PDB file of C-alpha atoms in Angstrom:
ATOM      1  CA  UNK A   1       9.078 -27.243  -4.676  1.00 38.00           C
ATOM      2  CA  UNK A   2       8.627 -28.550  -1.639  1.00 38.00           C
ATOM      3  CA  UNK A   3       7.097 -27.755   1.907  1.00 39.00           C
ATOM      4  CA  UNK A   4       9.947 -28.523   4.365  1.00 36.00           C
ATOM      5  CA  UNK A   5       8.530 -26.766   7.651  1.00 36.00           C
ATOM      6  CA  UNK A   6       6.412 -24.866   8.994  1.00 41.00           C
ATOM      7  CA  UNK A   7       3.280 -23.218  10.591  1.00 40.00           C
ATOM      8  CA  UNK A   8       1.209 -22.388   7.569  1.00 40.00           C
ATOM      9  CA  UNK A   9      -2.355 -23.706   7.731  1.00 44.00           C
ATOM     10  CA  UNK A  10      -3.411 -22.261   3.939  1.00 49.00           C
ATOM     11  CA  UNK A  11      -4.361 -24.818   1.208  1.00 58.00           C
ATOM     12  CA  UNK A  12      -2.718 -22.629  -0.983  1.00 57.00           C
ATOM     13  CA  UNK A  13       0.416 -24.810  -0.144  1.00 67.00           C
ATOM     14  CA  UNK A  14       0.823 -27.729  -1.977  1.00 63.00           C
ATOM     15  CA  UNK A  15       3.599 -30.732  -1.140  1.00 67.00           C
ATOM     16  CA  UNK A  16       4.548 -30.727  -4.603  1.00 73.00           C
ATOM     17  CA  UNK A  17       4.642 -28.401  -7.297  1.00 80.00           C
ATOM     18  CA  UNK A  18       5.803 -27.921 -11.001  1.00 78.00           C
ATOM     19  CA  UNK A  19       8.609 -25.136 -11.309  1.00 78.00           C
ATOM     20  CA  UNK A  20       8.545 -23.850 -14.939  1.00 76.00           C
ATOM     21  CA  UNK A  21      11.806 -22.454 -14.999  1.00 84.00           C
ATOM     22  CA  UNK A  22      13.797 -23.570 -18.255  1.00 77.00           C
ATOM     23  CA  UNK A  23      10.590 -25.073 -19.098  1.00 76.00           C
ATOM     24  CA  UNK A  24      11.079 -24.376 -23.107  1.00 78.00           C
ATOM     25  CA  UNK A  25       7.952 -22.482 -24.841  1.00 73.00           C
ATOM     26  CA  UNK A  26       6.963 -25.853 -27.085  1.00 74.00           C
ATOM     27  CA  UNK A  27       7.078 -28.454 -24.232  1.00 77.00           C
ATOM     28  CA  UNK A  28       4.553 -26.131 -21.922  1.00 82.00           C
ATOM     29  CA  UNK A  29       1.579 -27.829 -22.426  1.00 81.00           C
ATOM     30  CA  UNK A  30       2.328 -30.938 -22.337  1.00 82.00           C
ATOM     31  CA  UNK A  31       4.487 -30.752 -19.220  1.00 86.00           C
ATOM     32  CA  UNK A  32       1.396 -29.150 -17.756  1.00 84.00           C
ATOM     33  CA  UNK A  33      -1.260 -31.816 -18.806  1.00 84.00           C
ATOM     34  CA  UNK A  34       1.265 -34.869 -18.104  1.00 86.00           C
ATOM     35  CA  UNK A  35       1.942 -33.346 -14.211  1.00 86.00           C
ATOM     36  CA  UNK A  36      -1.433 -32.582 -13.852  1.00 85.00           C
ATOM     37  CA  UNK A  37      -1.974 -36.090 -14.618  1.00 87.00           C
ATOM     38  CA  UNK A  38       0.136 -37.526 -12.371  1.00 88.00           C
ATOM     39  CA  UNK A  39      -1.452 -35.400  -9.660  1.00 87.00           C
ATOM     40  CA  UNK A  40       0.339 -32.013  -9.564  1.00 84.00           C
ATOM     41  CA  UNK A  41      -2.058 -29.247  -8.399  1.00 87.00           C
ATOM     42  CA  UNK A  42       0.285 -26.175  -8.341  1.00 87.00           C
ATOM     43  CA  UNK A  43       2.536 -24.336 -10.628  1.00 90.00           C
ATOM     44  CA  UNK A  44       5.676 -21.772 -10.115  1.00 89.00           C
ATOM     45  CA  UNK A  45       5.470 -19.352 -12.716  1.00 88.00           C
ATOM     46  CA  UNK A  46       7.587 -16.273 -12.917  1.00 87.00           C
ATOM     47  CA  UNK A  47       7.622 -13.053 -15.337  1.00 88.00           C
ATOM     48  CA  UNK A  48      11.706 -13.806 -16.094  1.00 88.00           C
ATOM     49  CA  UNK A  49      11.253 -17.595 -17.090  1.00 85.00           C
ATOM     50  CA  UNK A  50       9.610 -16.219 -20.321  1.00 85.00           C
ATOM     51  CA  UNK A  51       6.791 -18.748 -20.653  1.00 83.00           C
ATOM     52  CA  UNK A  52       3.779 -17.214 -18.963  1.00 87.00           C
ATOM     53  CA  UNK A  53       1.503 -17.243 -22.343  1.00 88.00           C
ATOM     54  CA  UNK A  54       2.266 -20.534 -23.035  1.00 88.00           C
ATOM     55  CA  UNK A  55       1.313 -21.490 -19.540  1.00 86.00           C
ATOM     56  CA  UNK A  56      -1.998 -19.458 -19.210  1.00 86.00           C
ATOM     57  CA  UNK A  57      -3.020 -21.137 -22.949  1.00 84.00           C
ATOM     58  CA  UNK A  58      -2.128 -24.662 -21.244  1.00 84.00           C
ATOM     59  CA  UNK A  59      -3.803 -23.660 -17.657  1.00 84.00           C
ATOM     60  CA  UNK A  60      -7.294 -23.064 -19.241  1.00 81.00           C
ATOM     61  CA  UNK A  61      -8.639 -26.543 -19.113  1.00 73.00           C
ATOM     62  CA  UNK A  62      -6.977 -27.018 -15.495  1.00 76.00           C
ATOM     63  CA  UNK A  63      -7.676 -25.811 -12.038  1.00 83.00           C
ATOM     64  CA  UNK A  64      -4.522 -25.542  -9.991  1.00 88.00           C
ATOM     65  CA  UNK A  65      -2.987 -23.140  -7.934  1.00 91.00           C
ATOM     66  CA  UNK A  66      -0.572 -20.760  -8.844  1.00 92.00           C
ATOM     67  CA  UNK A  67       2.221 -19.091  -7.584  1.00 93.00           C
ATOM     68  CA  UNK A  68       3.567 -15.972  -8.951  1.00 95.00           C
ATOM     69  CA  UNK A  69       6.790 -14.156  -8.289  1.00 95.00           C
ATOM     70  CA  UNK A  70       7.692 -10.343  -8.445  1.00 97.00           C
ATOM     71  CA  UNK A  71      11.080  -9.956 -10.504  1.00 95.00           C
ATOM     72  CA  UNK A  72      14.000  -8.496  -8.919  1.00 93.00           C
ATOM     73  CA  UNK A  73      13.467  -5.835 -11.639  1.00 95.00           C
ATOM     74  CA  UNK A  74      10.995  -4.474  -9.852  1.00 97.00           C
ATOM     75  CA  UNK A  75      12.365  -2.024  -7.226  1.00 97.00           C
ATOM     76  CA  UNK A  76       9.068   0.154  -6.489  1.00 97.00           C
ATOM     77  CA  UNK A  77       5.678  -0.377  -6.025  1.00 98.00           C
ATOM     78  CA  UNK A  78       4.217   0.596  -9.564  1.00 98.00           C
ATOM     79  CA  UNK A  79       6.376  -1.726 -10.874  1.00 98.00           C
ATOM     80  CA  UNK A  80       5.847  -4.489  -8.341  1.00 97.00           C
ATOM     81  CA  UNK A  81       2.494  -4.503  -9.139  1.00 98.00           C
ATOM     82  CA  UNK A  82       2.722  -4.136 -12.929  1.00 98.00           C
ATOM     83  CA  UNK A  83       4.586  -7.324 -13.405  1.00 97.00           C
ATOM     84  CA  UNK A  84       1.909  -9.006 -11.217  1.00 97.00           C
ATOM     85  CA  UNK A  85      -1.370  -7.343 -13.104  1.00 97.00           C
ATOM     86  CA  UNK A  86       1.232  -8.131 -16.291  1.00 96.00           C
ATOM     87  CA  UNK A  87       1.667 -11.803 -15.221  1.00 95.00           C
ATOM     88  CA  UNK A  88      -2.242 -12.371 -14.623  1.00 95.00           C
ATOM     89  CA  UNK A  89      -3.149 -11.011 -17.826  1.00 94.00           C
ATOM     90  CA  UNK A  90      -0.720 -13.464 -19.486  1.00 92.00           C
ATOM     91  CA  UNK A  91      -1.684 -16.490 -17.505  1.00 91.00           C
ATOM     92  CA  UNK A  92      -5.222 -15.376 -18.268  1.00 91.00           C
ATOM     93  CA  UNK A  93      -6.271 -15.222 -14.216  1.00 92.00           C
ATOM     94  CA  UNK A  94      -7.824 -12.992 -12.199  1.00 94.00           C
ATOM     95  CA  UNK A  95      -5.860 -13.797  -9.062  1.00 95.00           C
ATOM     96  CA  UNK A  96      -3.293 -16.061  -8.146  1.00 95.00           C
ATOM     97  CA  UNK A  97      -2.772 -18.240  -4.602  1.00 94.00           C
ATOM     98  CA  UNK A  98       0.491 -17.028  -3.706  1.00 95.00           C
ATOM     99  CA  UNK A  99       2.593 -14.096  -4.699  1.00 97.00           C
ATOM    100  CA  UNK A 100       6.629 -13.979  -4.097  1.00 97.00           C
ATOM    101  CA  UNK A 101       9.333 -11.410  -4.018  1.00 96.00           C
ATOM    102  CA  UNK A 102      12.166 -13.308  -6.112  1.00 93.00           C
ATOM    103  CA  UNK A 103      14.734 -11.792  -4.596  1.00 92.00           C
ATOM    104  CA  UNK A 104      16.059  -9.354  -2.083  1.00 93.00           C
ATOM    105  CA  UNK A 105      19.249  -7.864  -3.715  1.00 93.00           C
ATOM    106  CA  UNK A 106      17.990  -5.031  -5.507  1.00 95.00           C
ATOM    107  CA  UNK A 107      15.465  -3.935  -3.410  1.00 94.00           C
ATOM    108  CA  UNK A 108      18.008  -3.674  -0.379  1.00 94.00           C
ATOM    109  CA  UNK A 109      19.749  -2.219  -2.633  1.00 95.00           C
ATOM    110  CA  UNK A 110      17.221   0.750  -3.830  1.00 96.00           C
ATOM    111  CA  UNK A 111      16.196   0.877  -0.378  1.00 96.00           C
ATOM    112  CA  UNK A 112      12.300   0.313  -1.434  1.00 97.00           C
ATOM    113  CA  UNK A 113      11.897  -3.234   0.442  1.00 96.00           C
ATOM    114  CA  UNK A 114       9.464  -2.306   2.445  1.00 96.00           C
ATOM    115  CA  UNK A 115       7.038   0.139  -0.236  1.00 97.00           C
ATOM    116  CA  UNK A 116       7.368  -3.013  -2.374  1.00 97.00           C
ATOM    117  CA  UNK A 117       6.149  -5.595   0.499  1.00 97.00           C
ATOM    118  CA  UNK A 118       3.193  -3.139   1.127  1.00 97.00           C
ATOM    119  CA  UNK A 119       2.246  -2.691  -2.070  1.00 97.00           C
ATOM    120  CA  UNK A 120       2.129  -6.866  -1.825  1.00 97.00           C
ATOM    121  CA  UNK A 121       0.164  -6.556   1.412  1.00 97.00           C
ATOM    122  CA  UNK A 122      -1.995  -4.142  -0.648  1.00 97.00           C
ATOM    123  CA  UNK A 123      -2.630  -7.024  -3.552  1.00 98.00           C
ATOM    124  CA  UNK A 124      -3.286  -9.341  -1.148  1.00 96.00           C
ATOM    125  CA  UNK A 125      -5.829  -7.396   0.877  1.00 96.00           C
ATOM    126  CA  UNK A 126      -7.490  -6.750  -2.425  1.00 97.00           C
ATOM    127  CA  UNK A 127      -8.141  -9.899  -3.291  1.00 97.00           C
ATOM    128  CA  UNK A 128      -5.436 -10.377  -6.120  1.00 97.00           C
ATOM    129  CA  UNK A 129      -3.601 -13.358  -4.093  1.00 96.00           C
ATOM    130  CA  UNK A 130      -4.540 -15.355  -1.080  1.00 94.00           C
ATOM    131  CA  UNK A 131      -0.525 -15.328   0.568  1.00 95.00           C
ATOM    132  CA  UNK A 132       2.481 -13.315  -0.023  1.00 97.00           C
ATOM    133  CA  UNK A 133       5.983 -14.578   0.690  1.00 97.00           C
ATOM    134  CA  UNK A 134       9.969 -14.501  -0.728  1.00 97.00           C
ATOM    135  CA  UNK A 135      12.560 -16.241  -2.488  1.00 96.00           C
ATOM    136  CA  UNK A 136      15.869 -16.417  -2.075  1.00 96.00           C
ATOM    137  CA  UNK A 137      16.067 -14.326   1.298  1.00 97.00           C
ATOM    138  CA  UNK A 138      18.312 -14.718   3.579  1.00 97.00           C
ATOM    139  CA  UNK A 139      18.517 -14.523   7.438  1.00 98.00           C
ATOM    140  CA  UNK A 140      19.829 -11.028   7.093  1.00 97.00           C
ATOM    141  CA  UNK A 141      17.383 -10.305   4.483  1.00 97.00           C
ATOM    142  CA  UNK A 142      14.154 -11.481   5.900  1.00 97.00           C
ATOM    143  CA  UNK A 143      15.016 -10.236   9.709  1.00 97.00           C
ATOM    144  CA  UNK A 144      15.241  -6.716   7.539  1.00 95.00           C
ATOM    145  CA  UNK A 145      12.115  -7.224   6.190  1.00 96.00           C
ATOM    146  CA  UNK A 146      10.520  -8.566   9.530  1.00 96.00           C
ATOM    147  CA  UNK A 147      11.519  -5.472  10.956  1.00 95.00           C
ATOM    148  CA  UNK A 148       9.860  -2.823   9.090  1.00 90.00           C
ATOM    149  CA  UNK A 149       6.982  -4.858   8.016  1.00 92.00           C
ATOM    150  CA  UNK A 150       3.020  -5.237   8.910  1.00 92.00           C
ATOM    151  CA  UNK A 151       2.055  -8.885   7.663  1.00 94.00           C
ATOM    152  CA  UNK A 152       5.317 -11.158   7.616  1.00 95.00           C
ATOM    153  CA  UNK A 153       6.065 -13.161   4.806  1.00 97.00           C
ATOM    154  CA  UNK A 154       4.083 -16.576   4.710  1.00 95.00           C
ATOM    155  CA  UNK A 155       7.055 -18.302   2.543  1.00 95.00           C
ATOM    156  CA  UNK A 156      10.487 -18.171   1.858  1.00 96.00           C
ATOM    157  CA  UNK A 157      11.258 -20.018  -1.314  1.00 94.00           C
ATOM    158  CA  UNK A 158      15.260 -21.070  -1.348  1.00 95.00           C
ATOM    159  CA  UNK A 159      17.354 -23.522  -3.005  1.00 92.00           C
ATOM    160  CA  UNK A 160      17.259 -26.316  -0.577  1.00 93.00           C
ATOM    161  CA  UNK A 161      18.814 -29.879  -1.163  1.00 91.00           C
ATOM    162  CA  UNK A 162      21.320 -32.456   0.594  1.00 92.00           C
ATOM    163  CA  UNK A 163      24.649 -30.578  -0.834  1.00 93.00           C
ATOM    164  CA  UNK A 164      23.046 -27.322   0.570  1.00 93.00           C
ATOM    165  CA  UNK A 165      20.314 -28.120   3.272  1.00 94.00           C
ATOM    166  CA  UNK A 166      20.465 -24.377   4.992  1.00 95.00           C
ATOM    167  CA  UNK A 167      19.613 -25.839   8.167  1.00 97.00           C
ATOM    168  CA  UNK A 168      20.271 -22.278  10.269  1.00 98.00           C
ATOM    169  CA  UNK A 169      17.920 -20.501   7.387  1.00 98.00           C
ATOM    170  CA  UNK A 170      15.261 -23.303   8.118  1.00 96.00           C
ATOM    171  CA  UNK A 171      15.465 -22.902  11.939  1.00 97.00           C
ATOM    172  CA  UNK A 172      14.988 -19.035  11.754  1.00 98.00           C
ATOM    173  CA  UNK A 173      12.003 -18.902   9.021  1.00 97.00           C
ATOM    174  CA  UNK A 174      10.501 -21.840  11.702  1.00 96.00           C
ATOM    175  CA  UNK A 175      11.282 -19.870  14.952  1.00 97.00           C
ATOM    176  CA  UNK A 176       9.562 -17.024  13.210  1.00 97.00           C
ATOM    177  CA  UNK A 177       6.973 -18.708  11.361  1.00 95.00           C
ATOM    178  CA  UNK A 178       7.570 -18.746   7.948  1.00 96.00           C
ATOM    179  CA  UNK A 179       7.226 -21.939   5.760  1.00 94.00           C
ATOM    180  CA  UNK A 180      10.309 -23.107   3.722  1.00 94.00           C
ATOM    181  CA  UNK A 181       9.665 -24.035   0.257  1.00 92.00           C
ATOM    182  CA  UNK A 182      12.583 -26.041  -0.840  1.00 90.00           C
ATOM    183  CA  UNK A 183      13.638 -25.250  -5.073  1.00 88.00           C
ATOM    184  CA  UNK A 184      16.005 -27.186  -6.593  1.00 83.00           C
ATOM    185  CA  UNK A 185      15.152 -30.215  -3.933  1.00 80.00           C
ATOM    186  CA  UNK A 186      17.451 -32.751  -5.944  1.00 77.00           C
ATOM    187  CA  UNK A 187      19.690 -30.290  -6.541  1.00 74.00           C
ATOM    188  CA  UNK A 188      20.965 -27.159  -8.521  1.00 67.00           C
TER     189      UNK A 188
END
């Protein structure tokens, strides 16, 4: 992941960091200690990559900073915060830097986008993560979310690469303030 643009001042943002999707169960740890090596201080970890134990055993000799995500699964509040409290347990933390809605889809959907982004702004005032954000919104999606929300989202995590730079999404999350994190940067 990348940081392409944006406004965001918190160190919780790092240039670079390790995505564990498709990251198989055996090769955890030593992905871990050879990126930490090279200098990698942050991780992308999410419930539906099905890795997170292997990743807290491998995290406890390391300090980096974390970002979880909130499955698309998740379509109320209880649940929202479940697979975070879930997701902590498993990665053996108490809190994590940043904390991301995955997607928008079913939450639209369900119409429970906004209980679930206050029950993220509730996490975060608690102490449970420093920054809350989203993935894989898009303009229609986040101006949604803008619109019934308190604290806007920090990030917006999208596939972002030469073959699909999304340079409209990337003005709009500037314009209102939102840092792009590019996924995928070399491509899908």
């Amino acid at each position: 992941i990348t940081v392409s643009k944006g406004d965001e001042k918190d160190d919780s943002l790092q240039m670079i960091t390790l995505g564990t999707f498709k990251m198989k169960r055996q090769g955890v740890s030593s992905s871990i200690s050879h990126a930490i090596r090279l200098g990698i201080k942050s991780i992308d970890i999410a419930p539906t990559y099905d890795n997170e134990n292997e990743i807290g055993n491998s995290l406890r000799s390391h300090t980096v900073k974390v970002t979880l995500k909130v499955p698309k699964r998740a379509i109320n509040p209880n649940q929202a915060r479940e697979e975070v409290m879930n997701s902590l347990s498993s990665l053996q933390l108490k809190c994590a830097d940043i904390i991301l809605l995955h997607w928008p889809s079913d939450l639209i959907e369900a119409d429970t986008l906004l209980q679930v982004w206050r029950e993220l702004e509730s996490m975060k005032n608690e102490g449970v993560c420093r920054l809350i954000g989203v993935s894989n919104f898009s303009i229609s999606a986040l101006k949604k979310l803008i619109s019934l929300c308190t604290t806007r989202p920090s990030i917006n995590q999208v596939e972002r690469h030469p073959l699909l730079p999304q340079y409209d999404l990337l003005d709009y999350c500037s314009s209102v303030g939102i840092v792009v994190q590019a996924h995928s940067p070399l491509g899908g």
